[in-house]
Coordinates of C-alpha atoms and ligand atoms in Angstrom, one line a residue:
M1 CA -38.0 1.5 11.2
S2 CA -37.4 4.4 8.9
V3 CA -35.8 7.7 9.8
K4 CA -38.3 10.5 10.6
L5 CA -38.2 13.5 8.3
T6 CA -39.1 17.1 8.9
D7 CA -41.1 19.0 6.3
H8 CA -38.0 20.5 4.8
E9 CA -36.3 17.1 4.6
K10 CA -39.4 15.7 2.9
A11 CA -39.3 18.5 0.4
L12 CA -35.6 17.8 -0.3
A13 CA -36.4 14.1 -0.8
D14 CA -39.3 14.9 -3.1
G15 CA -37.0 17.0 -5.4
V16 CA -38.6 20.4 -4.6
H17 CA -35.1 21.8 -4.2
G18 CA -33.6 20.2 -7.2
K19 CA -32.3 16.9 -8.5
A20 CA -28.9 16.9 -6.7
K21 CA -30.4 17.5 -3.3
Q22 CA -33.0 14.8 -4.0
K23 CA -30.2 12.3 -4.7
A24 CA -28.4 13.5 -1.6
M25 CA -31.4 13.1 0.6
D26 CA -32.1 9.7 -0.9
L27 CA -28.5 8.6 0.0
L28 CA -28.8 10.1 3.5
I29 CA -32.1 8.3 4.2
R30 CA -30.6 5.0 3.1
Y31 CA -27.6 5.7 5.3
A32 CA -29.7 6.7 8.3
D33 CA -31.8 3.6 7.9
A34 CA -28.8 1.3 7.8
L35 CA -27.5 2.9 11.0
G36 CA -30.8 2.8 12.7
A37 CA -30.8 6.6 13.2
E38 CA -34.2 8.0 14.2
R39 CA -33.7 11.5 12.8
F40 CA -31.2 13.8 11.2
C41 CA -29.4 16.7 12.8
E42 CA -28.6 20.0 11.0
T43 CA -24.9 20.5 10.2
N44 CA -23.2 23.6 9.0
N45 CA -19.7 22.1 9.0
V46 CA -18.5 19.5 6.5
A47 CA -14.9 18.3 5.9
G48 CA -14.8 15.9 2.9
V49 CA -13.4 15.2 -0.5
W50 CA -14.6 16.5 -3.8
T51 CA -11.7 16.5 -6.2
V52 CA -10.0 13.6 -8.0
S53 CA -6.3 13.3 -8.5
N54 CA -6.0 9.7 -9.6
P55 CA -5.5 9.3 -13.4
I56 CA -7.4 6.0 -13.2
L57 CA -10.5 8.2 -12.7
R58 CA -9.8 10.4 -15.7
D59 CA -12.8 9.0 -17.5
Y60 CA -15.1 10.5 -15.0
T61 CA -13.6 13.9 -15.4
R62 CA -13.9 13.6 -19.2
N63 CA -17.6 13.6 -18.6
G64 CA -17.3 16.8 -16.5
M65 CA -17.0 17.4 -12.8
D66 CA -20.7 16.9 -12.4
A67 CA -20.1 13.2 -13.3
V68 CA -17.4 13.1 -10.5
F69 CA -19.8 14.6 -8.0
S70 CA -22.7 12.4 -9.0
E71 CA -20.8 9.2 -8.9
F72 CA -18.5 9.7 -5.9
N73 CA -20.4 12.2 -3.7
L74 CA -24.0 11.2 -4.4
D75 CA -23.6 7.5 -5.4
S76 CA -25.6 8.3 -8.5
R77 CA -25.0 7.0 -12.0
E78 CA -27.3 9.6 -13.3
V79 CA -25.3 12.8 -13.8
V80 CA -26.8 15.7 -12.0
E81 CA -25.6 19.3 -11.8
T82 CA -23.5 20.1 -8.8
P83 CA -25.2 22.8 -6.7
H84 CA -23.5 25.4 -4.5
T85 CA -22.9 24.0 -1.0
E86 CA -25.4 24.9 1.7
A87 CA -23.2 24.0 4.6
Y88 CA -19.7 25.4 5.3
S89 CA -17.6 22.8 3.6
C90 CA -13.9 22.2 3.1
Q91 CA -11.7 19.9 1.1
L92 CA -9.4 17.5 3.0
I93 CA -6.0 16.2 1.8
Q94 CA -5.5 15.5 -1.9
G95 CA -3.3 13.3 -4.0
V96 CA -0.5 15.5 -5.3
D97 CA 1.3 18.7 -4.7
P98 CA 0.8 20.5 -8.0
A99 CA 3.7 22.9 -7.4
S100 CA 6.2 20.0 -7.2
P101 CA 7.9 19.2 -10.5
E102 CA 8.9 15.7 -9.2
M103 CA 5.3 14.8 -8.2
R104 CA 3.9 16.2 -11.5
E105 CA 6.4 14.0 -13.4
A106 CA 5.7 10.9 -11.3
T107 CA 1.9 11.2 -11.4
G108 CA 1.1 12.0 -15.0
D109 CA -1.9 14.4 -15.3
A110 CA -3.0 13.9 -11.7
A111 CA -2.1 17.5 -10.8
D112 CA -4.2 18.9 -13.7
L113 CA -7.2 16.7 -12.7
Q114 CA -6.9 18.0 -9.1
K115 CA -6.6 21.6 -10.2
A116 CA -9.6 21.3 -12.4
G117 CA -11.6 19.9 -9.5
E118 CA -10.4 22.6 -7.2
A119 CA -11.6 25.3 -9.7
Y120 CA -15.0 23.6 -10.2
F121 CA -15.9 22.7 -6.6
G122 CA -14.2 25.8 -5.2
K123 CA -16.6 28.0 -7.1
R124 CA -19.4 26.0 -5.6
G125 CA -18.4 26.9 -2.1
V126 CA -15.9 24.2 -1.0
A127 CA -13.0 25.8 0.8
M128 CA -9.8 24.4 -0.7
F129 CA -7.8 23.9 2.5
S130 CA -6.5 20.6 1.1
T131 CA -5.2 19.2 4.4
C132 CA -5.9 16.5 6.9
T133 CA -5.8 19.2 9.6
P134 CA -8.6 21.7 8.7
Y135 CA -8.7 22.8 12.3
Q136 CA -5.2 24.3 11.8
V137 CA -6.2 26.5 9.0
G138 CA -9.6 28.0 9.9
N139 CA -12.2 25.3 10.2
V140 CA -12.6 25.3 14.0
P141 CA -16.2 24.2 15.0
V142 CA -17.4 25.3 18.4
M143 CA -18.3 22.9 21.3
G144 CA -21.4 20.9 20.6
E145 CA -21.5 21.8 16.9
H146 CA -22.8 19.0 14.7
C147 CA -20.2 18.3 12.0
A148 CA -19.8 15.8 9.1
W149 CA -16.1 15.1 8.9
M150 CA -14.0 12.5 7.2
E151 CA -10.3 11.6 8.1
S152 CA -9.7 9.7 11.3
S153 CA -7.1 12.1 12.8
A154 CA -9.4 15.1 12.1
V155 CA -12.5 13.3 13.5
V156 CA -10.8 12.4 16.8
Y157 CA -9.5 16.0 17.2
C158 CA -12.9 17.5 16.4
N159 CA -14.7 15.3 19.0
S160 CA -12.2 15.3 21.7
V161 CA -10.2 18.6 21.6
L162 CA -12.9 20.9 20.1
G163 CA -15.9 19.2 21.7
A164 CA -17.7 19.4 18.4
R165 CA -19.7 16.3 17.3
T166 CA -19.0 14.0 14.3
N167 CA -18.8 10.4 13.3
T168 CA -16.2 9.3 10.8
E169 CA -18.0 10.0 7.6
G170 CA -17.3 9.0 4.0
R171 CA -17.0 10.9 0.7
E172 CA -20.7 10.2 -0.1
S173 CA -22.2 11.3 3.2
T174 CA -20.1 14.4 3.4
G175 CA -21.0 15.3 -0.2
A176 CA -24.7 14.8 0.5
A177 CA -24.4 16.7 3.8
S178 CA -22.7 19.7 2.1
I179 CA -25.8 20.4 0.0
T180 CA -28.6 19.4 2.4
K181 CA -27.1 20.4 5.7
R182 CA -28.2 17.1 7.1
I183 CA -26.4 14.1 8.7
P184 CA -27.9 11.2 10.7
Y185 CA -28.2 11.9 14.4
W186 CA -26.3 8.9 15.6
G187 CA -23.1 7.8 17.3
Y188 CA -21.1 10.8 18.5
H189 CA -23.8 13.3 17.8
I190 CA -25.7 11.9 20.9
P191 CA -24.3 13.2 24.2
E192 CA -24.7 9.9 26.0
N193 CA -22.4 8.2 23.5
R194 CA -19.6 10.6 24.3
R195 CA -18.9 9.5 27.9
G196 CA -15.7 7.8 28.9
T197 CA -15.5 4.0 29.0
H198 CA -11.9 3.2 30.1
L199 CA -9.7 4.9 32.7
V200 CA -6.0 5.2 31.6
E201 CA -3.5 5.9 34.3
V202 CA -0.3 7.3 32.7
D203 CA 2.6 6.5 35.1
V204 CA 5.4 7.8 32.9
D205 CA 6.1 11.4 31.9
T206 CA 4.5 12.0 28.6
D207 CA 5.8 15.3 27.1
D208 CA 7.3 15.4 23.7
I209 CA 5.3 14.8 20.5
M210 CA 7.0 11.4 20.3
D211 CA 5.8 10.5 23.8
W212 CA 2.2 11.5 23.0
G213 CA 2.4 9.6 19.7
M214 CA 3.5 6.4 21.5
L215 CA 0.9 6.8 24.2
G216 CA -1.8 7.1 21.5
Y217 CA -0.5 4.2 19.5
W218 CA -0.5 1.9 22.6
L219 CA -3.9 3.1 23.6
G220 CA -5.5 2.4 20.3
W221 CA -4.6 -1.2 20.5
E222 CA -5.9 -1.4 24.0
V223 CA -9.3 0.3 23.7
E224 CA -10.0 -0.2 20.0
E225 CA -13.1 1.9 19.4
D226 CA -13.9 2.8 23.1
I227 CA -13.5 6.1 24.8
P228 CA -10.4 6.5 27.0
V229 CA -10.1 9.0 29.9
L230 CA -6.5 9.9 30.5
N231 CA -5.1 10.6 33.9
G232 CA -1.6 11.0 35.3
K233 CA 1.7 12.3 34.0
L234 CA 0.6 14.2 31.0
I235 CA 2.9 17.2 30.6
S236 CA 1.5 20.3 29.0
P237 CA -0.9 18.9 26.4
S238 CA -1.0 21.2 23.4
M239 CA -2.6 21.2 19.9
I240 CA 0.4 19.5 18.4
K241 CA 0.7 16.8 21.0
L242 CA -3.0 16.0 21.0
K243 CA -3.0 16.0 17.2
H244 CA -0.3 13.3 17.2
F245 CA -1.9 11.4 20.1
G246 CA -5.3 11.2 18.4
A247 CA -3.9 10.4 15.0
A248 CA -1.9 7.5 16.5
A249 CA -4.9 6.2 18.6
A250 CA -7.1 6.3 15.5
S251 CA -4.6 4.3 13.5
S252 CA -3.8 1.4 15.8
G253 CA -7.4 1.4 17.1
G254 CA -10.5 3.2 15.9
V255 CA -10.5 5.8 18.6
E256 CA -12.8 8.7 17.7
M257 CA -13.1 10.3 21.1
Y258 CA -11.1 10.6 24.3
H259 CA -11.0 12.8 27.3
V260 CA -8.1 14.5 29.1
P261 CA -9.7 15.9 32.3
G262 CA -8.8 19.5 32.8
T263 CA -7.8 19.9 29.2
T264 CA -10.5 18.7 26.8
P265 CA -13.8 20.5 27.0
E266 CA -16.2 17.7 28.0
A267 CA -14.2 16.7 31.1
R268 CA -13.6 19.1 33.8
S269 CA -12.7 16.1 36.0
V270 CA -12.4 12.3 35.7
E271 CA -15.9 12.0 37.2
D272 CA -17.2 14.5 34.6
A273 CA -15.5 12.5 31.8
F274 CA -17.5 9.3 32.7
S275 CA -20.7 11.2 33.5
G276 CA -22.1 8.3 35.5
N277 CA -20.8 5.6 33.1
R278 CA -19.3 2.6 34.8
I279 CA -15.5 2.4 34.3
R280 CA -15.3 -0.8 32.2
K281 CA -11.5 -1.2 32.7
T282 CA -8.6 0.6 34.2
L283 CA -5.4 0.5 32.1
R284 CA -1.8 1.5 33.1
Y285 CA 0.8 2.9 30.8
G286 CA 4.2 2.8 32.4
A287 CA 7.9 2.4 31.3
T288 CA 7.4 -1.2 30.1
E289 CA 4.4 -0.3 27.9
R290 CA 6.3 2.7 26.6
R291 CA 9.4 0.7 25.6
K292 CA 7.3 -2.1 24.0
T293 CA 5.4 0.5 22.0
Y294 CA 8.7 2.1 20.8
E295 CA 9.9 -1.3 19.8
D296 CA 6.7 -2.1 17.9
L297 CA 6.8 1.3 16.1
N298 CA 10.4 0.5 15.0
S299 CA 9.8 -3.2 14.3
T300 CA 10.2 -2.8 10.5
A301 CA 13.5 -1.0 10.7
K302 CA 16.8 -2.9 10.4
D303 CA 19.3 -0.9 8.3
S304 CA 20.7 2.3 9.9
A305 CA 21.3 4.0 6.5
V306 CA 18.2 6.2 6.0
D307 CA 17.1 7.2 2.4
F308 CA 14.1 9.3 3.2
V309 CA 12.9 11.4 6.2
M310 CA 9.3 12.5 6.3
L311 CA 7.9 15.1 8.7
G312 CA 4.4 16.4 8.9
C313 CA 1.9 13.6 9.6
P314 CA -0.7 15.0 10.4
H315 CA 0.3 18.1 8.5
N316 CA 2.7 20.4 10.4
S317 CA 1.6 23.5 12.2
I318 CA 3.6 26.7 11.9
E319 CA 5.2 26.0 15.3
Q320 CA 6.4 22.6 14.0
M321 CA 7.7 24.3 10.8
S322 CA 9.7 26.6 13.1
R323 CA 11.1 23.7 15.1
V324 CA 12.2 21.9 11.9
A325 CA 13.9 25.1 10.6
R326 CA 15.6 25.7 13.9
V327 CA 17.0 22.2 14.1
L328 CA 18.1 22.2 10.5
D329 CA 19.5 25.8 10.2
G330 CA 23.1 25.9 8.9
R331 CA 23.2 22.1 8.2
K332 CA 22.9 20.1 5.0
V333 CA 20.8 17.1 4.2
S334 CA 23.1 14.2 3.3
A335 CA 23.5 13.4 -0.4
S336 CA 22.4 9.8 0.4
S337 CA 19.1 11.0 2.0
A338 CA 16.1 13.2 1.4
L339 CA 14.0 15.3 3.8
W340 CA 10.4 16.1 2.9
V341 CA 8.2 18.2 5.2
F342 CA 4.4 18.4 4.8
T343 CA 2.2 21.2 5.9
P344 CA -1.1 22.8 4.8
R345 CA -0.8 25.3 1.9
A346 CA -2.0 28.2 4.1
I347 CA 0.7 27.4 6.7
K348 CA 3.4 27.1 4.0
D349 CA 2.5 30.7 3.1
V350 CA 3.4 31.8 6.6
S351 CA 6.4 29.5 6.7
D352 CA 7.6 31.2 3.5
R353 CA 7.1 34.6 5.0
N354 CA 8.9 33.6 8.2
G355 CA 11.9 32.3 6.2
F356 CA 11.4 28.7 7.6
T357 CA 10.8 27.3 4.1
E358 CA 14.0 29.0 2.8
I359 CA 16.1 27.5 5.7
I360 CA 14.7 24.0 5.0
E361 CA 15.2 24.3 1.2
K362 CA 18.7 25.8 1.6
A363 CA 19.6 22.7 3.7
G364 CA 18.4 20.5 0.8
G365 CA 15.0 19.6 2.3
R366 CA 11.6 20.1 0.5
V367 CA 8.3 21.5 1.7
Y368 CA 5.2 20.0 0.2
V369 CA 1.5 20.9 0.5
D370 CA -1.9 19.4 -0.3
T371 CA -0.8 15.7 0.1
C372 CA 1.4 13.2 2.0
P373 CA 3.3 10.1 1.1
A374 CA 0.6 7.8 2.4
I375 CA -2.0 9.4 0.1
S376 CA 0.1 10.3 -2.9
R377 CA 2.1 7.1 -2.7
Q378 CA 5.1 9.3 -3.6
M379 CA 8.6 8.9 -2.0
P380 CA 12.0 9.6 -3.4
K381 CA 12.9 6.9 -6.0
G382 CA 14.6 3.8 -4.6
T383 CA 13.6 4.5 -1.0
K384 CA 14.2 1.5 1.1
V385 CA 14.6 3.0 4.6
T386 CA 12.5 5.9 6.0
A387 CA 12.4 7.8 9.2
V388 CA 9.4 9.7 10.7
D389 CA 8.3 11.6 13.8
S390 CA 4.7 10.3 13.5
A391 CA 3.4 7.1 15.0
K392 CA 0.5 7.2 12.5
Q393 CA 2.9 7.4 9.6
A394 CA 5.2 4.7 11.1
H395 CA 2.0 2.5 11.2
Y396 CA 1.0 3.1 7.6
L397 CA 4.2 3.8 5.5
P398 CA 5.8 0.4 5.8
A399 CA 2.5 -1.3 5.1
I400 CA 1.8 0.8 2.1
T401 CA 5.3 1.0 0.6
G402 CA 7.1 -2.0 1.9
A403 CA 10.0 0.3 3.1
Q404 CA 11.6 0.0 6.5
C405 CA 10.6 2.8 8.9
W406 CA 12.3 4.3 11.9
F407 CA 10.3 6.3 14.4
G408 CA 11.7 9.0 16.7
T409 CA 11.8 12.7 17.7
V410 CA 11.9 15.5 15.2
E411 CA 15.6 16.0 16.2
D412 CA 16.3 12.2 15.6
C413 CA 14.7 12.5 12.2
V414 CA 16.5 15.7 11.2
D415 CA 19.8 14.2 12.3
A416 CA 19.1 11.1 10.2
A417 CA 18.5 13.4 7.2
V418 CA 21.8 15.3 7.8
T419 CA 24.0 12.3 8.5
G420 CA 22.2 9.7 6.4
Q421 CA 22.2 7.4 9.5
W422 CA 19.6 6.6 12.2
K423 CA 21.0 7.2 15.6
G424 CA 17.7 7.7 17.5
G425 CA 16.6 5.8 20.5
L426 CA 14.3 5.8 23.5
R427 CA 15.4 8.3 26.1
Ligands
F3S501 FE1 -2.5 13.4 7.1 FE2 -1.4 11.7 5.5 FE3 -0.9 11.6 8.0 S1 -3.5 12.3 5.5 S2 -2.7 12.3 9.1 S3 -0.4 13.3 6.7 S4 -1.2 9.8 6.7

């Protein structure tokens, strides 16, 4: 079966609107057919990747940014001219913070490649937010809006908290969607596929970011790619807590959608969240599950001397920047440790104006934008032991770098940076 095309889509596929859009439509048709999608839906919201910041890909940039776009966004060896975007589109996280002298030194000409890409694709309409949290800096789709987003933590937030609709797309499909305004109508675009499958009874108070991260991490292992409906002792869910919860659930499992009845927009009640779906399984999260999850997240850590503390995965909000500055104010990062805080560039601007950046930097910490350690592969030289406040980062950082990793609250992490010692624990 082949995907059905509208007249406009046929014209795009026939090249009436130019070579690049023809290549994009060809890619999307192959993609839709592989998925078994019957049709496309129109999207005006794309979050993807256009730039390159890996020097290994320098050869492509030598042939111009059109070669990058053709190869990596359209899957085309033939180089075609990059048109202006048709859909509202934004760049996700990148490989390097170009304002950081250390990162510039460590990554060769990566920053220059990245900046050249920003200049080229920016002029063609891609908003250079450069963050894994586009919803924190202005890309906030409305409920029911069809989107084409990459980045698992952003996808689960988009579906669950905003009630917009996206599957986890790739660089090619987002690139093609940005210039055609089309994405296969499949998966989470279809209302019936957004109903709850598992009921989760939370029997233990879940309040701080750390608690929400642990709950998400446990849940991802339990439900994998299904749709949990959370009920019970969930204390004041907020953007930050749900951001950490979803990021963790998407890391240990493949959760792309969840419901918190009374909080997330497609579930006014538990019944509403299931919308007639049979509850496949009821899961319970209590003190035993919480402790086991804490132990799992700290399973790589043995040495109490901490070399590197990382905060801001997913990228910090301004409220989180304020919290870090408040905890750190008047203290000094230990000579034996380093503190790096990651936030979107637009939020750093506010953090600068609020004086939060100054407080962090006066204490000896650093504030970075555009990237994170998991993407840039950058940490202070010689790091053996890290500490993080993010369950997602605790999942990836040891696997990517081989370093030990402690997981705890923001306060535990800042204390570790100041004393050089991990003293956190489960409270
Ligand atoms: Fe963002 Fe990097 Fe974490 S992309 S979600 S800060 S691993």
